[in-house]
PDB file of C-alpha atoms in Angstrom:
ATOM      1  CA  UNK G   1     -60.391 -35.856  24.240  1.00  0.00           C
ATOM      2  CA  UNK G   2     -62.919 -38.724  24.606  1.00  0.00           C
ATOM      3  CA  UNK G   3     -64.784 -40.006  21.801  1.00  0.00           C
ATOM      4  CA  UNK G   4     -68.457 -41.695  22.977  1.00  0.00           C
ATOM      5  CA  UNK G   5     -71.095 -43.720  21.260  1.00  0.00           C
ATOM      6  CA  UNK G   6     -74.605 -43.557  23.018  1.00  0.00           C
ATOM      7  CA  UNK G   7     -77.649 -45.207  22.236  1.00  0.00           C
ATOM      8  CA  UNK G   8     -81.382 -44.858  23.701  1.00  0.00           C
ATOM      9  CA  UNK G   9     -84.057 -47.168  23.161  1.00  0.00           C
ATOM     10  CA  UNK G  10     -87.808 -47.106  24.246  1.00  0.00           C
ATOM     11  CA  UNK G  11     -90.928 -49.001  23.296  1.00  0.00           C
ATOM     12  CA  UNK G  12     -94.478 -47.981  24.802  1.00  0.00           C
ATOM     13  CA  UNK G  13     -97.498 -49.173  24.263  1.00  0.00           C
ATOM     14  CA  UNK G  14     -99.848 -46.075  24.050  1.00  0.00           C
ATOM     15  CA  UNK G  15    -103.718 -46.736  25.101  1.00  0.00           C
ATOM     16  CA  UNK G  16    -105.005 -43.028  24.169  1.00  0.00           C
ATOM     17  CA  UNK G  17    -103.824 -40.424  22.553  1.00  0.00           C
ATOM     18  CA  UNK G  18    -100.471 -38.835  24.191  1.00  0.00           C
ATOM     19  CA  UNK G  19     -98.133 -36.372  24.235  1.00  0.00           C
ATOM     20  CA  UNK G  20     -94.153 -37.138  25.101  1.00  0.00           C
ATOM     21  CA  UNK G  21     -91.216 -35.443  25.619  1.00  0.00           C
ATOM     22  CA  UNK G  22     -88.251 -37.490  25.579  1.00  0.00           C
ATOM     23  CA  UNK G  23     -84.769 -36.245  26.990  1.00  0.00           C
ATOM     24  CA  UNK G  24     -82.266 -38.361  25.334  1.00  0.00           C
ATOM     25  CA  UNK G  25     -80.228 -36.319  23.165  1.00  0.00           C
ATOM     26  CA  UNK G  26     -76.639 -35.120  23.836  1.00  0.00           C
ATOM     27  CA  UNK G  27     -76.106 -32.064  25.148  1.00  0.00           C
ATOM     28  CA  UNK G  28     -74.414 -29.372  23.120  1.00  0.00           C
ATOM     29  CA  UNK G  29     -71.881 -27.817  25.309  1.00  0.00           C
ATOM     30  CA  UNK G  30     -68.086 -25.891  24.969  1.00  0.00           C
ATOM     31  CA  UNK G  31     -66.854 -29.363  25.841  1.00  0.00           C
ATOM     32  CA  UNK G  32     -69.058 -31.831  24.488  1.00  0.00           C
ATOM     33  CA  UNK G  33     -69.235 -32.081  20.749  1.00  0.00           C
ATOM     34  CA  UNK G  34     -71.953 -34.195  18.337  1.00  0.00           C
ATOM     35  CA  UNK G  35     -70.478 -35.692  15.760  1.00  0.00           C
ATOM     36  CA  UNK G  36     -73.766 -37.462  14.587  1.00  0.00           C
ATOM     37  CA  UNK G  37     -76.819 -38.789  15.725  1.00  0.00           C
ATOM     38  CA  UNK G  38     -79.697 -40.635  14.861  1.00  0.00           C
ATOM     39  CA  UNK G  39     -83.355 -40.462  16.167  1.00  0.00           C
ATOM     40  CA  UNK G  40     -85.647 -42.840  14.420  1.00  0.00           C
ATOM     41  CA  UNK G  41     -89.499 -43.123  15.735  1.00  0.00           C
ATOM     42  CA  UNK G  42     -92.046 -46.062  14.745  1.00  0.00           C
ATOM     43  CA  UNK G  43     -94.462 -45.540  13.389  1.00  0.00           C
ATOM     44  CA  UNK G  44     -93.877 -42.416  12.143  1.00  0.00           C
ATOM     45  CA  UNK G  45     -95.199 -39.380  13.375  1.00  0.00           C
ATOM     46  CA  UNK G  46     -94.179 -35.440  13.367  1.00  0.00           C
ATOM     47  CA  UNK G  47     -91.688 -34.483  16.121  1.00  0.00           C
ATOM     48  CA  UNK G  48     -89.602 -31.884  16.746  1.00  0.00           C
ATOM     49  CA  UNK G  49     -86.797 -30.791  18.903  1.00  0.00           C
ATOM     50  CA  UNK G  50     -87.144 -28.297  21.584  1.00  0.00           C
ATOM     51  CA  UNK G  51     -84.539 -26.417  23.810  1.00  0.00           C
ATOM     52  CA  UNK G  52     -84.966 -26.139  26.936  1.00  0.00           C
ATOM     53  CA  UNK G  53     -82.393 -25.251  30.173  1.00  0.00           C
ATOM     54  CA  UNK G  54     -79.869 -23.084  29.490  1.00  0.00           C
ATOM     55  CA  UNK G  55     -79.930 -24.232  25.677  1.00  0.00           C
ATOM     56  CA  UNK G  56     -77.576 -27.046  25.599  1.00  0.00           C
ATOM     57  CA  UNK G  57     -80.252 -29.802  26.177  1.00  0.00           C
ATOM     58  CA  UNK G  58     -83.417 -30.583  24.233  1.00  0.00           C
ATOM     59  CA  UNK G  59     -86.139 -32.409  24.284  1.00  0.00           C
ATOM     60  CA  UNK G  60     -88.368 -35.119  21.816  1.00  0.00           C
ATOM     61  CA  UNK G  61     -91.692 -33.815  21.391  1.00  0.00           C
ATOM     62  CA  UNK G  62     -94.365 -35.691  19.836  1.00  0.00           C
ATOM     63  CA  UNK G  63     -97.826 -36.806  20.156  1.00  0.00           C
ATOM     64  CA  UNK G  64     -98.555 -40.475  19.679  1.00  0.00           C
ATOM     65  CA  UNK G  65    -101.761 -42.187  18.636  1.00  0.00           C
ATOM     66  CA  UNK G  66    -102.784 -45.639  20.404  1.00  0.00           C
ATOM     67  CA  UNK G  67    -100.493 -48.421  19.564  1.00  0.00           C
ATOM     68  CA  UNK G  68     -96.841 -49.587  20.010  1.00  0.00           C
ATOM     69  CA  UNK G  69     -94.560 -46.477  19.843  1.00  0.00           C
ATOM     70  CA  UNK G  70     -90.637 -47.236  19.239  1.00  0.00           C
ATOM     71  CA  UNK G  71     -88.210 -44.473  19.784  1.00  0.00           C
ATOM     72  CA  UNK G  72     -84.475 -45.134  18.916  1.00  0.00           C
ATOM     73  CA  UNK G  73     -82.227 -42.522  19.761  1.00  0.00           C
ATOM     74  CA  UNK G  74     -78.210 -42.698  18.696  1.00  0.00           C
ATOM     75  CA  UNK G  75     -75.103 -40.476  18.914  1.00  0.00           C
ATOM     76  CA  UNK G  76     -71.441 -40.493  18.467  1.00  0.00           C
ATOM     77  CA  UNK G  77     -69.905 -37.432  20.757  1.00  0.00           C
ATOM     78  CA  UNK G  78     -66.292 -35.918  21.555  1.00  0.00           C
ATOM     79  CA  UNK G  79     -65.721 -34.673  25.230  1.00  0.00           C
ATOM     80  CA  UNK G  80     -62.659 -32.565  26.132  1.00  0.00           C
ATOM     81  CA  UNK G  81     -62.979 -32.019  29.834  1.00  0.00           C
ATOM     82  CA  UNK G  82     -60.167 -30.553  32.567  1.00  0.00           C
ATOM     83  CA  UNK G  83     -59.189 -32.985  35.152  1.00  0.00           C
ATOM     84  CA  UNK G  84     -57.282 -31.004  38.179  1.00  0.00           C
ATOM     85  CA  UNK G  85     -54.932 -32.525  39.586  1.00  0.00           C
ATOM     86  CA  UNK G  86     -56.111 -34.787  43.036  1.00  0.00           C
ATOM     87  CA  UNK G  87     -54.091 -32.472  45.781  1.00  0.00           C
ATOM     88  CA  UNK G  88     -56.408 -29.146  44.555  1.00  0.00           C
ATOM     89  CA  UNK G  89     -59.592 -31.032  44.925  1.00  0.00           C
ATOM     90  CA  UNK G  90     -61.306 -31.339  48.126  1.00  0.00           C
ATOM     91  CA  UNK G  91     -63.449 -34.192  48.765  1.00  0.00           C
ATOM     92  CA  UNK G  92     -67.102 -33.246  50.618  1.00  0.00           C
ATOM     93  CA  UNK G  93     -69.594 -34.880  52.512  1.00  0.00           C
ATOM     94  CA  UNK G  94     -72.492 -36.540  50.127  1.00  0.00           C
ATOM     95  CA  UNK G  95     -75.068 -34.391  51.417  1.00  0.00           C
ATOM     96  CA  UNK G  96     -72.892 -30.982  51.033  1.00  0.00           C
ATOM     97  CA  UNK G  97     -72.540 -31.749  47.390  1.00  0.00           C
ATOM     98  CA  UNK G  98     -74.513 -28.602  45.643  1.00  0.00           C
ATOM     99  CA  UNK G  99     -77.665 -29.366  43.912  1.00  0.00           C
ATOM    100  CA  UNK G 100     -76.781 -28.480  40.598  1.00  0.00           C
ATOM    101  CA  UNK G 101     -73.898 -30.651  40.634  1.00  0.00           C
ATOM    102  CA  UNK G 102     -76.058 -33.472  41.066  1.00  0.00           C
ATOM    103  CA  UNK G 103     -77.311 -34.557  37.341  1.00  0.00           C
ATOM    104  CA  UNK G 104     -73.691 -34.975  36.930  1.00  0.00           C
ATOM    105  CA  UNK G 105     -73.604 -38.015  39.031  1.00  0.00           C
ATOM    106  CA  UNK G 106     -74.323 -41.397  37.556  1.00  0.00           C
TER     107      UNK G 106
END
């Protein structure tokens, strides 16, 4: 078990009326586990938070009127993952690496 803090921040400055939807929030998966978070938006305005993919992300929405527009986005997770051990993993070619694999990467 892993225990993470994360932390998001963005600042825009918004010329006309806009609509976001921001993707910072943990996921909620069988091994990843929120413990707490934070979102905090200046100035404030109504949001909510929307699922979307298979249900373990979700987004920010919001519509923001011209001006600055802070978003502040925190979280302390757990992760339990499975690590195999190296001899049953096989190593591919970058460009044989599945697509839906590749989010994972970072």
């Amino acid at each position: 078990m892993t225990d993470v803090r994360l932390a998001a921040r963005h600042s825009y400055y918004v010329h006309s009326p806009t609509s976001f939807a921001f993707s910072v929030v943990a996921a909620r998966t069988p091994y990843q586990r929120v413990i707490s978070e934070s979102i905090r938006i200046e100035p404030t305005v109504e949001w909510s938070l929307v699922p979307y993919g298979e249900g373990t992300h979700q987004l920010i929405r919001l519509m923001a009127d011209p001006g600055v527009l802070h978003l502040s986005y925190e979280a302390a997770i757990t992760v339990e993952g499975f690590t195999a051990p190296g001899h049953e993993l096989d190593e591919v070619p970058f460009n044989e690496i599945p697509a839906d694999v590749l989010p994972y990467l970072n």
